[in-house]
Coordinates of C-alpha atoms and ligand atoms in Angstrom, one line a residue:
X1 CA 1.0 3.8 -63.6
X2 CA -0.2 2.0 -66.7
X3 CA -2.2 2.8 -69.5
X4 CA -5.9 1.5 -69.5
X5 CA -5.8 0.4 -73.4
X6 CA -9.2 -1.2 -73.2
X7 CA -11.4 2.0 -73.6
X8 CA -11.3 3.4 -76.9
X9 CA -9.5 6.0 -76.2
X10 CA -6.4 4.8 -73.8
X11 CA -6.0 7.0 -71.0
X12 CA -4.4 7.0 -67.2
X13 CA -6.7 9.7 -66.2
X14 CA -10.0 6.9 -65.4
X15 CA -11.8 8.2 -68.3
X16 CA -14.0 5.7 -67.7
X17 CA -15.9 7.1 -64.3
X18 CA -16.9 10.9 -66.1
X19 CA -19.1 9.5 -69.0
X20 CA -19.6 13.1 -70.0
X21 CA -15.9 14.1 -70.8
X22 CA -15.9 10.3 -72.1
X23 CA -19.0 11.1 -75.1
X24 CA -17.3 14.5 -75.3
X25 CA -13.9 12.9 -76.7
X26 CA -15.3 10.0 -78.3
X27 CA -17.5 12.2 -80.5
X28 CA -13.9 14.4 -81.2
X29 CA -11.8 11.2 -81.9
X30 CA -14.0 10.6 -86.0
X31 CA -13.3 14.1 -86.4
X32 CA -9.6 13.9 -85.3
X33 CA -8.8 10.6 -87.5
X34 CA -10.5 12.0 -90.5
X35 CA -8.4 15.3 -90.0
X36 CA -5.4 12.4 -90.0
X37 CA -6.2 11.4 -93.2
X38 CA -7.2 14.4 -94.9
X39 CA -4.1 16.1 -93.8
X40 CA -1.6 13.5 -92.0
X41 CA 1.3 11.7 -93.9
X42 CA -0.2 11.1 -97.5
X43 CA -0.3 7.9 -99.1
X44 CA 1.5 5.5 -96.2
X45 CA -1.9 5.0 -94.3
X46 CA -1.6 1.1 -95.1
X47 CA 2.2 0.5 -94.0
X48 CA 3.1 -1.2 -91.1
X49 CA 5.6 1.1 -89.4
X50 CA 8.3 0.1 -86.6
X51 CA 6.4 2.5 -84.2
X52 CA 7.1 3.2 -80.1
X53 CA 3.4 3.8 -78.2
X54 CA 3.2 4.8 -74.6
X55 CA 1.7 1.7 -72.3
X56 CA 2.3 3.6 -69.4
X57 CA 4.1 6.7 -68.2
X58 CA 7.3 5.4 -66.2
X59 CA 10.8 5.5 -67.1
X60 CA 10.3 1.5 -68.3
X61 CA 6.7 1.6 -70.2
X62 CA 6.5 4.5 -71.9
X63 CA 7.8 3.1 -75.6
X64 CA 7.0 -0.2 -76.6
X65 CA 7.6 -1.0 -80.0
X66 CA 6.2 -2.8 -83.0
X67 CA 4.4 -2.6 -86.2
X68 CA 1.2 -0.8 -86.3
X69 CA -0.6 1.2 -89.2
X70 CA -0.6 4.7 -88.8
X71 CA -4.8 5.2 -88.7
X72 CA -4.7 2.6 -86.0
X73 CA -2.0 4.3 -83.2
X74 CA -3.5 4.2 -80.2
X75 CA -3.3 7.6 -79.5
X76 CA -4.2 8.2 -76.1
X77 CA -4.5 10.8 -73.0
X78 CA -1.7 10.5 -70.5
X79 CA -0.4 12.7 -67.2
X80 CA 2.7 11.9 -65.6
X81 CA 1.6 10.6 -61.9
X82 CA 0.5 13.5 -59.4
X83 CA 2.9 14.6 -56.6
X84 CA 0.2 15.5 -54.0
X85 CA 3.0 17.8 -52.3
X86 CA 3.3 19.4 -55.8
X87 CA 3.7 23.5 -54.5
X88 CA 3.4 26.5 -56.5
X89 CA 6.7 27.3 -57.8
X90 CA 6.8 30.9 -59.0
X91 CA 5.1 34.3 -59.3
X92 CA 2.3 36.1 -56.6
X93 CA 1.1 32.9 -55.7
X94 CA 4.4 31.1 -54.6
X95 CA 4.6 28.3 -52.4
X96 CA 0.5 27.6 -52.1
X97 CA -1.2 24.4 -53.1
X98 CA -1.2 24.1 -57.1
X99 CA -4.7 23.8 -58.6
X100 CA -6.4 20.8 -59.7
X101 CA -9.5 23.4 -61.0
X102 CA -8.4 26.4 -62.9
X103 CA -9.4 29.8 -60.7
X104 CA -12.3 31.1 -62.9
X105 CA -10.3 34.5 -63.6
X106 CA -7.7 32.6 -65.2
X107 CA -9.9 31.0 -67.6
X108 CA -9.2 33.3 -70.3
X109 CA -5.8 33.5 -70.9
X110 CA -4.9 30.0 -70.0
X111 CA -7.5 28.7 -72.7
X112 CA -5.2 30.9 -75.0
X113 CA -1.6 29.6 -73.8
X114 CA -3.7 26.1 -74.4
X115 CA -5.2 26.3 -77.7
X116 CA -2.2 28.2 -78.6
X117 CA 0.0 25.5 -77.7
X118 CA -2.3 22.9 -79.1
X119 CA -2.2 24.7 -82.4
X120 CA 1.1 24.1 -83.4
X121 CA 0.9 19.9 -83.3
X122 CA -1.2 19.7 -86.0
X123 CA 0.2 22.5 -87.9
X124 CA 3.3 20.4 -88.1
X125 CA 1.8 17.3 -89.2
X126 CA -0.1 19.2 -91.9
X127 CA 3.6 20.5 -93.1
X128 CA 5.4 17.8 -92.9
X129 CA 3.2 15.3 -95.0
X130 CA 4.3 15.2 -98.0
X131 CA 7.5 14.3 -96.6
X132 CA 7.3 10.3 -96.7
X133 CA 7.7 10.2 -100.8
X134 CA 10.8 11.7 -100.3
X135 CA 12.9 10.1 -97.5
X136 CA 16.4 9.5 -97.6
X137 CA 15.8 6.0 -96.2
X138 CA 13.4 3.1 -94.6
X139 CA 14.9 4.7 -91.5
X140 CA 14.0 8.3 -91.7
X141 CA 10.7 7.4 -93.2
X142 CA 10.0 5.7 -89.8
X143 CA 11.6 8.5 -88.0
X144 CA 9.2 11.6 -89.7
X145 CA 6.2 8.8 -88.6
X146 CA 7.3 8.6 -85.4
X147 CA 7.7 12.3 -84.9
X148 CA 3.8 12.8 -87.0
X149 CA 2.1 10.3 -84.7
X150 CA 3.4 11.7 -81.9
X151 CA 2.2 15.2 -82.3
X152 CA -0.9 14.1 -83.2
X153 CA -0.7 12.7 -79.5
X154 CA 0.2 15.9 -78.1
X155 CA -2.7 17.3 -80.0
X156 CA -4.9 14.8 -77.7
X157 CA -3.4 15.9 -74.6
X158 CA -4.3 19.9 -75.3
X159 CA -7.9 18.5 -76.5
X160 CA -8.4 16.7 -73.1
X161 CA -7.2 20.0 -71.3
X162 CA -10.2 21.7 -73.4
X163 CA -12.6 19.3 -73.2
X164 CA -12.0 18.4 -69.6
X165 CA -11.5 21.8 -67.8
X166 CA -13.2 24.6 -70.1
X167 CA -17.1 23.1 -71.1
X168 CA -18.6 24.4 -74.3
X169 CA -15.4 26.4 -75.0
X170 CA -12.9 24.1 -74.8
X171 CA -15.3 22.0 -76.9
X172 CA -15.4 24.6 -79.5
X173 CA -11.9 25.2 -79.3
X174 CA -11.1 21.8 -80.4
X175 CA -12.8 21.5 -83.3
X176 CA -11.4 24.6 -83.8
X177 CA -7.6 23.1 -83.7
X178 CA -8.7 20.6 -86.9
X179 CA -10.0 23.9 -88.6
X180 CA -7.0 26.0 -89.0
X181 CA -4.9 24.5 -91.4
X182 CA -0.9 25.3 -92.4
X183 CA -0.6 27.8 -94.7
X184 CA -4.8 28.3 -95.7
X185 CA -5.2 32.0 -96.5
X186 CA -8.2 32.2 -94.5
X187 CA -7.7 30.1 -91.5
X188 CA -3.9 29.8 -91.1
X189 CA -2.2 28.3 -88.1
X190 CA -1.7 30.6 -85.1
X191 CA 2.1 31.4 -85.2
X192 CA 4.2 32.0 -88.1
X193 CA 6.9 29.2 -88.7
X194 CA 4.0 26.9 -88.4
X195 CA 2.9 28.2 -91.8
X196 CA 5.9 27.8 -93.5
X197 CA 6.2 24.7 -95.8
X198 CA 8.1 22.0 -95.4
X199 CA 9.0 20.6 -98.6
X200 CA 12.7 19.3 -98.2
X201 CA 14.7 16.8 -95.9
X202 CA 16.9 19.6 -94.9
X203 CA 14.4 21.9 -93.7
X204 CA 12.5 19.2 -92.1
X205 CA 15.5 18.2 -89.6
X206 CA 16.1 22.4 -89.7
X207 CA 12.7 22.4 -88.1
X208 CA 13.1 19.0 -85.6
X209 CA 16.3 20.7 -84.4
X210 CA 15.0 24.1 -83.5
X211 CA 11.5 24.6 -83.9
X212 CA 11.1 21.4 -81.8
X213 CA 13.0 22.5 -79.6
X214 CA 11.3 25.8 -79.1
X215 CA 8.3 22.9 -78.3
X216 CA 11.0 21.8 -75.9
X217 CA 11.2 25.3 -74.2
X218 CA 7.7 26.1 -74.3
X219 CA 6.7 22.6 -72.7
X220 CA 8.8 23.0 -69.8
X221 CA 7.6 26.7 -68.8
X222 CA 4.0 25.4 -69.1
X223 CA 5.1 22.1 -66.8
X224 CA 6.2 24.8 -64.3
X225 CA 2.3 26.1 -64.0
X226 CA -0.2 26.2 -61.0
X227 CA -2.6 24.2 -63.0
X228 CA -1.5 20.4 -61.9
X229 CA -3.1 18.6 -65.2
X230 CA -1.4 21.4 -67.7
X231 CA 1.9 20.7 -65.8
X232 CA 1.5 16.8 -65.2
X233 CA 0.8 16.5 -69.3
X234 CA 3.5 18.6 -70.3
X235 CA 6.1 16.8 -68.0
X236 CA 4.9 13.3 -70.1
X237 CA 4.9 15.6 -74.2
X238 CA 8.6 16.4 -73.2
X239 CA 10.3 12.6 -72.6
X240 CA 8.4 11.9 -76.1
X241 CA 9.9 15.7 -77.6
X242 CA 13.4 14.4 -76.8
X243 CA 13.2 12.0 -79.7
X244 CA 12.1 14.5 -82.3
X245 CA 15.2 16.8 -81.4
X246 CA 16.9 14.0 -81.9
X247 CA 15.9 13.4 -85.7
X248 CA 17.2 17.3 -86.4
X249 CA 20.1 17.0 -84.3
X250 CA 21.4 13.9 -85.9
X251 CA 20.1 14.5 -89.5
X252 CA 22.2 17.7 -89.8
X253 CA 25.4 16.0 -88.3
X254 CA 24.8 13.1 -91.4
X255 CA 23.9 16.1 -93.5
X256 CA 27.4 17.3 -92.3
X257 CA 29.5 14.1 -92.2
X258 CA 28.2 13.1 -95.6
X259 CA 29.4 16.9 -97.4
X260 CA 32.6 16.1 -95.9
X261 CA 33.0 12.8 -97.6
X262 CA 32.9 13.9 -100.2
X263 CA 34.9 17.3 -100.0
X264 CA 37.7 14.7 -99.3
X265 CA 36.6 12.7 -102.0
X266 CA 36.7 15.5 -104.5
X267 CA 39.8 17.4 -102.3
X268 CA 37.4 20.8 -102.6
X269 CA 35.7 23.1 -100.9
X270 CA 34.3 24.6 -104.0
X271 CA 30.4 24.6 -103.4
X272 CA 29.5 23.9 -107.3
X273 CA 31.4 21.1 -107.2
X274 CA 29.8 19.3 -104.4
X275 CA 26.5 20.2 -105.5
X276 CA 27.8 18.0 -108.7
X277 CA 28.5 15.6 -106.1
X278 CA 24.9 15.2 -104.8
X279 CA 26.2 16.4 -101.3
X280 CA 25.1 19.5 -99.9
X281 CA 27.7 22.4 -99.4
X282 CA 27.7 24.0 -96.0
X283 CA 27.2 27.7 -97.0
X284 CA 23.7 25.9 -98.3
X285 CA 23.2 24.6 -94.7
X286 CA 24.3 27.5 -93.4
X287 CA 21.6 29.6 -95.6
X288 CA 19.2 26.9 -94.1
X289 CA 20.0 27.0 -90.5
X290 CA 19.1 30.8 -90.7
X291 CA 16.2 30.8 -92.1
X292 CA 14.8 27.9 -89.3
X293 CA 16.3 29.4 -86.3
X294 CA 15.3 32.6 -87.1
X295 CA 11.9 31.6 -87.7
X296 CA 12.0 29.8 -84.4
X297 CA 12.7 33.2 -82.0
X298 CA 9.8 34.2 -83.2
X299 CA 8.3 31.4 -81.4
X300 CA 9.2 33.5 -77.9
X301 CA 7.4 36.7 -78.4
X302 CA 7.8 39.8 -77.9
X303 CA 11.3 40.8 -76.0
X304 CA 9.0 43.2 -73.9
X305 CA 5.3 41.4 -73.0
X306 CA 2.8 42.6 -70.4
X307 CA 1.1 38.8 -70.9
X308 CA 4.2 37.3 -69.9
X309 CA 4.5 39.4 -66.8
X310 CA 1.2 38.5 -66.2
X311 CA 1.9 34.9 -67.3
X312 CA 4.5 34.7 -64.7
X313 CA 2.6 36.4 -61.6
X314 CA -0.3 34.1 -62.0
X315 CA 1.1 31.3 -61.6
X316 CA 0.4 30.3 -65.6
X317 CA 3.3 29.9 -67.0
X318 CA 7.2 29.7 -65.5
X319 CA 10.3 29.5 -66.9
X320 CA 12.6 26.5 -68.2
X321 CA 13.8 24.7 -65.0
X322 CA 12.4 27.3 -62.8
X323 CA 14.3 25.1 -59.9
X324 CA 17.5 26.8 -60.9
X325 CA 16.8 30.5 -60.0
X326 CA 17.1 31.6 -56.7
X327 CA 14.4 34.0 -56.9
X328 CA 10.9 32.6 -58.0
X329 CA 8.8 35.7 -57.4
X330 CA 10.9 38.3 -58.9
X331 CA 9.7 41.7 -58.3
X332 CA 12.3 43.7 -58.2
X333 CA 15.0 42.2 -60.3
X334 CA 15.3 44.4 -63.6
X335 CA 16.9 43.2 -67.3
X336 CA 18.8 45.2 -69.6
X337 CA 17.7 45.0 -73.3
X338 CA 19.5 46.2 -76.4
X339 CA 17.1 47.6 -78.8
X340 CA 17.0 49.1 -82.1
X341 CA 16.7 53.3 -81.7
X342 CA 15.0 53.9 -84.9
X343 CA 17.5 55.7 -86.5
X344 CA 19.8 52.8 -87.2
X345 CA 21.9 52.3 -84.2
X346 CA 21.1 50.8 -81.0
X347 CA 19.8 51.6 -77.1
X348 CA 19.5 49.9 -74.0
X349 CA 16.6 50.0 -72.0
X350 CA 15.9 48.4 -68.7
X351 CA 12.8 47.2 -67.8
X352 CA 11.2 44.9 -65.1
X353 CA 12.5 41.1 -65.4
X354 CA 8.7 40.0 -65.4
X355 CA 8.1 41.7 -68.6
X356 CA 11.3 40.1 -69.8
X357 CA 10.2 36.2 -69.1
X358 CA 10.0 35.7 -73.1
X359 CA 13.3 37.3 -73.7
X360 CA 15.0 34.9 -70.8
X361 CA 13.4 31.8 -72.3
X362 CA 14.4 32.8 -76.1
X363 CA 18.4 33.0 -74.6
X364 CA 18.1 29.6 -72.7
X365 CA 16.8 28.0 -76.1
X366 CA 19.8 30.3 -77.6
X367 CA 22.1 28.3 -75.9
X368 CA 20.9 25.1 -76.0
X369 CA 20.9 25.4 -79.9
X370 CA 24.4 26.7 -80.1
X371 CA 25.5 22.8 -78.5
X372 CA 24.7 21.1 -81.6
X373 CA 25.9 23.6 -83.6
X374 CA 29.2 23.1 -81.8
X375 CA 28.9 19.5 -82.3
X376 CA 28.4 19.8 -86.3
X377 CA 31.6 22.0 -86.1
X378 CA 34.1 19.6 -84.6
X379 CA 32.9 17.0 -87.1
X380 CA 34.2 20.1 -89.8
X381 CA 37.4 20.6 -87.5
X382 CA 38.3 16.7 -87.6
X383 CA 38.2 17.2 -91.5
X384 CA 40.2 19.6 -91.7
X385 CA 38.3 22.3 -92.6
X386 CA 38.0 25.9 -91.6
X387 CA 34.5 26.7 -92.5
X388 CA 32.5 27.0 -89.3
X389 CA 28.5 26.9 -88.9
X390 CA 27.0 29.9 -87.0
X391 CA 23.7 30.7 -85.0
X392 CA 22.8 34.3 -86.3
X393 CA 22.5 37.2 -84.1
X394 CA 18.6 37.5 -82.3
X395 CA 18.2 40.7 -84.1
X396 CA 18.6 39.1 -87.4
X397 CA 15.2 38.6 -89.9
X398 CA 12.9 38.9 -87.1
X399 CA 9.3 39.7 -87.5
X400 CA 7.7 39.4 -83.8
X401 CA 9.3 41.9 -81.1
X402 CA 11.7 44.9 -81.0
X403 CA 13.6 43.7 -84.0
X404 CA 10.4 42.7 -86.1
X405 CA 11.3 44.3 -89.9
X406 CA 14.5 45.7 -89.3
X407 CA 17.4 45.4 -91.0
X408 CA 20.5 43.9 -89.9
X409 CA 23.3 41.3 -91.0
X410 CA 23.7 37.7 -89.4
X411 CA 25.5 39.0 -87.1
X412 CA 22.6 41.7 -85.8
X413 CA 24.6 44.7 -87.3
X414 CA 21.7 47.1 -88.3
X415 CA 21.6 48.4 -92.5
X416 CA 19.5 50.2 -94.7
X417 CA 17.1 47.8 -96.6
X418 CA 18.8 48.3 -99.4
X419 CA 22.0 46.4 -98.1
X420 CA 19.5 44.0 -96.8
X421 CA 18.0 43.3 -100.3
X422 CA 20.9 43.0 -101.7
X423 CA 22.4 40.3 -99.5
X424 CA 19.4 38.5 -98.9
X425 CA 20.6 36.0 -101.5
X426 CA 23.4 35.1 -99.6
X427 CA 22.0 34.6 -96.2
X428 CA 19.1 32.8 -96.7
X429 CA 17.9 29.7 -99.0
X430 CA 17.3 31.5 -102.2
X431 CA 15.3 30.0 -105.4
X432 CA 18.2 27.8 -106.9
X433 CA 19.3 26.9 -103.6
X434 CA 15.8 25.4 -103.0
X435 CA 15.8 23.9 -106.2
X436 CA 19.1 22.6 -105.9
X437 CA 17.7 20.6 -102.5
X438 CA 14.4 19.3 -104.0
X439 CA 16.7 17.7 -106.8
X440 CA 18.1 15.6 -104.2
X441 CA 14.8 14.6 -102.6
X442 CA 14.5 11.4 -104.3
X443 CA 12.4 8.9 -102.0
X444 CA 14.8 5.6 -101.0
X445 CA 12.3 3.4 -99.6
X446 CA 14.4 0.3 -100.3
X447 CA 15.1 -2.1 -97.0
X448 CA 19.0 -1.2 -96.8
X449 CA 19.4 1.6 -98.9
X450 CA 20.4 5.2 -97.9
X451 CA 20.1 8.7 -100.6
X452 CA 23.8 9.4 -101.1
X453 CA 23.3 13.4 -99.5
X454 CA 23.3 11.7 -96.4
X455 CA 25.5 9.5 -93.9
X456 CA 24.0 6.8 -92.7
X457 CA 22.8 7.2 -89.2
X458 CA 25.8 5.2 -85.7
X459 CA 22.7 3.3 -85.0
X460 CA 18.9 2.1 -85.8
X461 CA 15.9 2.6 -83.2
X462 CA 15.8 0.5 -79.9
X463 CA 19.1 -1.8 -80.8
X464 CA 17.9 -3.0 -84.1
X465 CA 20.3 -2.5 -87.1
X466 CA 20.4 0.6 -89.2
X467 CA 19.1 -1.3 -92.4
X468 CA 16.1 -3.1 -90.3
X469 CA 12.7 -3.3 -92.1
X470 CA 11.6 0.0 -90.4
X471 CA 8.9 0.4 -93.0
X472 CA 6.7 -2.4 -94.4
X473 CA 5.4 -0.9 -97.7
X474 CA 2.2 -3.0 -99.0
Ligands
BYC1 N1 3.7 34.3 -84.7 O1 3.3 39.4 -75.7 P1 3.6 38.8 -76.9 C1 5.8 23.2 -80.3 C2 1.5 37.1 -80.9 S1 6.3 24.8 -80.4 C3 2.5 34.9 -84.6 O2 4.8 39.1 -77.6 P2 3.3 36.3 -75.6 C4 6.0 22.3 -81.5 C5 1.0 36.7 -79.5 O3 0.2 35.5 -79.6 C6 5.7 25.6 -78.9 N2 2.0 35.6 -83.6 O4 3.6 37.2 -76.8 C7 7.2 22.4 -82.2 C8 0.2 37.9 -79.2 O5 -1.0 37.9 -79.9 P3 -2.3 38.7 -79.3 C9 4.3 26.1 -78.9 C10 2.8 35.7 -82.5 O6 1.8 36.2 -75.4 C11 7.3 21.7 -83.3 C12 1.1 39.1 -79.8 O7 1.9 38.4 -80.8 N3 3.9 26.5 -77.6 O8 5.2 22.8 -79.3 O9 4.1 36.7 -74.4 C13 6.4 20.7 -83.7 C14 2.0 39.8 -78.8 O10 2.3 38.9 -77.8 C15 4.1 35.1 -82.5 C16 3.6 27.8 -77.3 O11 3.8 28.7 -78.0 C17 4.5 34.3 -83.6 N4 5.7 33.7 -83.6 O12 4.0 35.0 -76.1 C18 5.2 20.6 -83.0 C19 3.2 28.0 -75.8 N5 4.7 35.3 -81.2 O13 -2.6 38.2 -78.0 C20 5.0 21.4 -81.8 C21 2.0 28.8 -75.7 C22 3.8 36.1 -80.6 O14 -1.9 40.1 -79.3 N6 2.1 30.1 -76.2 N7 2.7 36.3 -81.3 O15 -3.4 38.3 -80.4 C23 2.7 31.1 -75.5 O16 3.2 30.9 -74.4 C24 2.6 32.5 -76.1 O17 1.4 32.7 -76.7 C25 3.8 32.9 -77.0 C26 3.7 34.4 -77.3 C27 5.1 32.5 -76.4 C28 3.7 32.2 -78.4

C-alpha cells in the first residue's frame, strides 16, 4: 500500500476525499512544526541528515533513505493495511466484528488511553534535544534524529486518531499535546519518566532501552484493541520502535565493550581509575540502569487497576501478543500478588487476573529487558570479569502502585528510610556520578571520529560504513 506523498500531509488513509479532517490537520501541522522548532533538536535544523522515511507500509517500502533536513521530514499518517476478517480478540466482546467507529460509551476512556499515549512522543523529543551538541559520533547524532523525527511521527498518528474519530475534542486534545511540555511546573507531561531530563548519552540509551520499550509494550496492547484504526496504527509505530530499542540496546553494549578495553588496558577493576581513563565503570552503569528501569515500571500502573479490568473487558486495550494465551476472556482466572503489609514485611493477596492486566504486562517487559542485560553480561564474562549487571527487584524505588514510596533494597528487600537514605548514594546516579558523565559528553561531530567512552558501533545504518557522512553540518 503506498504512501500518497503528493498532499501535504502524506497519508495511506485517502485524506484527500474528507476535506474536513483534511483543513482540520492542515491547520494542526504550523502549529506542530513550530512546536518542532521551539522544542525539537536545537541548533541542527539546517543539517542534512542520513534519514529513513516511510513511502509505504510493507515489509519493502517502509524506510527509504537519504538526506533530508529535519523541518522538512515528511511526517505523515499511516495504518498498516486492514484485514477485513480482523475479529475481536479479547474481553466481553470476544470474537465479534472489531469497530471501525468507536461505540459512543467508549469515547471517554479511549480518548484518555489516546491522548495519554500521544503525550509521551513529544515529551521525549522535548528531553532529548539538547542531546545533538553532545554526541559521541556523526553516527549517533543521526541515530538520536532518527529516533526525534520518528516520534514526532507517532505524535501524528495519535493526532489523526483525535482529529479523525473524537470532533471538537480530539481537536482540543491536540493542541493540547504541543501544550504540555517536559518538566514545566505548570503543564508537565502526563507520566513521570517523561519529565525527567535527559541530559547525558548514557541516560539517553538508558531511556531507548527501557523506556522505549515500555512504548514497545504499550503499542502492542493497544494493537490488540476493538478499535481497527487504533490497532492498524499501532501495528505500523512498532516496526519503526524496533529501531529505537535498538540505539539503547547497542549503545550500552559499546558503553560496556569500551569500559572493558580499557580495564584490560589498565589491568583494573578499580572504578577511579577508569574514570581517569574516560571510560565509564560499571557500578556507574549499574547506578544508571536503576534509575531508568525503575522509572520505566512506573510506566505500567498500578499492580491492582479497575481501568485495566475495564480496559481489558471492553475490548480497549489487550495484552502483549494476546495470541499466546489460551484464554482471551478471562473471568475467572485469579493472580497472586506480593505486596508490602505496612508494617515492613510482605503479603500475598489474590485478586481477579483482570485487575491484574498492568501487572502481567510490566513482567512480560521484565523479561524482555533482562535479554539484553544478559547480553551486556557475557560481553563482561568473555573479559574475564566477575562483576555482573542486574535488573533490580519491581518493588524497588517505585512511585505508582503497591510499592509507590516504600523502602526497599535493589533487590526488593523492604527497610526503614533510614537505610534507604543512607544507601541511596550507592544505588542510584548520585551528584558526582552525574558530573563525572557530563564531563565526558563532549560532542564528536567529525566524519570518522568516535568519543573514546564509547566502542564504535559492528556496523553503520542500511550497509553504509560506520564512519559514513551520516551528518552534513552546514
Ligand atoms: N506517571 O489504574 P492505574 C512510549 C496514573 S511509552 C504518572 O494504575 P492505568 C514512548 C494513571 O494515569 C508508552 N501517572 O493506571 C516511549 C491514573 O490516573 P487517573 C506510553 C501515572 O490507567 C519512549 C492513575 O495513575 N503509552 O510510547 O491502568 C519514547 C491510576 O491508574 C503513571 C501508554 O502509556 C505514571 N507512570 O494504567 C516515546 C499507553 N502510571 O486516571 C514514546 C496508554 C499511572 O487516576 N496509557 N498513572 O488520573 C495507559 O494504558 C495507561 O494510562 C497507563 C496507566 C498504563 C499509563
Amino acid at each position: 500500500m503506498s504512501i500518497n506523498y503528493t498532499d501535504r500531509i502524506p497519508n495511506n488513509v485517502d485524506l484527500g476525499s474528507n476535506r474536513t479532517l483534511q483543513r482540520a490537520l492542515e491547520h494542526w501541522q504550523p502549529e506542530f512544526l513550530k512546536w518542532w522548532e521551539d522544542l525539537g533538536p536545537k541548533d541542527f535544523q539546517v543539517a542534512d541528515v542520513y534519514l529513513r522515511t516511510a513511502t509505504s507500509v510493507d515489509a519493502k517500502g517502509w524506510a527509504t533513505y537519504g538526506y533530508v533536513r529535519m523541518p522538512e521530514y515528511r511526517w505523515g499518517i499511516f495504518l498498516n493495511q486492514r484485514d477485513p476478517n480482523r475479529r475481536i480478540g479479547f474481553g466481553d466482546n470476544y470474537g465479534q466484528e472489531v469497530w471501525q467507529q468507536i461505540p459512543g460509551e467508549y469515547r471517554a476512556i479511549l480518548r484518555r488511553l489516546i491522548v495519554t499515549q500521544g503525550d509521551t512522543e513529544p515529551a521525549s523529543v522535548e528531553q532529548q534535544r539538547m542531546l545533538g551538541h553532545t554526541a559521541p559520533s556523526p553516527y549517533d547524532l543521526r541515530n538520536l534524529f532518527q529516533v526525534n523525527v520518528e516520534e514526532g511521527r507517532h505524535l501524528w498518528a495519535m493526532v489523526y486518531l483525535l482529529h479523525a474519530y473524537f470532533g471538537r475534542d480530539g481537536r482540543e486534545e491536540a493542541e493540547e499535546l504541543l501544550e504540555r511540555h517536559s518538566g514545566d511546573a505548570d503543564k508537565p507531561r502526563i507520566l513521570g519518566t517523561f519529565n525527567e531530563p535527559i541530559r547525558d548519552w548514557l541516560s539517553f540509551f538508558m531511556f531507548t532501552y527501557f523506556t522505549d520499550r515500555d512504548g514497545k509494550f504499550q503499542l502492542k496492547s493497544l494493537a490488540e484493541s476493538s478499535f481497527d484504526p487504533l490497532a492498524r496504527t499501532c501495528q505500523f509505530m512498532l516496526t519503526e520502535e524496533a529501531h529505537h530499542m535498538f540505539v539503547g540496546d547497542t549503545g550500552i553494549s559499546r558503553v560496556v565493550k569500551r569500559t572493558l578495553e580499557v580495564m584490560k588496558e589498565l589491568n583494573s577493576d578499580d572504578p577511579q581509575a577508569i574514570r581517569n581513563a574516560g571510560a565509564i565503570d560499571l557500578p556507574t552503569v549499574q547506578k544508571y540502569l536503576n534509575f531508568w528501569f525503575t522509572s520505566s515500571l512506573d510506566l505500567f500502573g498500578s499492580e491492582t487497576s479497575s481501568n485495566a479490568a475495564s480496559y481489558f473487558a471492553n475490548g480497549l486495550k489487550g495484552r502483549p501478543d494476546e495470541a499466546q494465551y489460551e484464554d482471551h476472556v478471562v473471568l475467572d482466572q485469579t493472580y497472586v500478588l506480593e505486596l508490602p503489609d505496612g508494617s515492613g514485611n510482605t503479603k500475598t493477596e489474590e485478586i481477579p487476573l483482570r485487575n491484574a492486566m498492568n501487572e502481567v504486562t510490566r513482567g512480560s517487559y521484565v523479561r524482555d529487558c533482562d535479554r539484553g542485560v544478559n547480553r551486556w553480561n557475557r560481553l563482561i564474562e568473555k573479559a574475564g570479569y566477575s562483576f555482573r549487571l542486574t535488573l533490580p527487584s519491581t518493588r524497588f524505588r517505585r512511585n505508582i502502585g503497591n510499592w509507590a514510596g516504600v523502602p526497599t533494597t535493589p533487590e526488593g528487600v523492604p527497610i526503614s528510610a533510614e537505610q534507604l537514605a543512607a544507601h541511596l548514594n550507592q544505588w542510584l546516579p548520585n551528584e558526582s556520578d552525574r558530573a563525572f558523565i557530563l564531563s565526558l559528553m563532549n560532542g564528536v561531530h567529525q566524519q570518522g571520529k568516535m568519543a573514546a567512552w564509547i566502542a564504535p558501533p559492528d556496523r553503520g545504518i542500511n550497509n553504509n560504513p560506520v564512519d559514513y557522512e551520516y551528518v552534513k553540518l552546514h
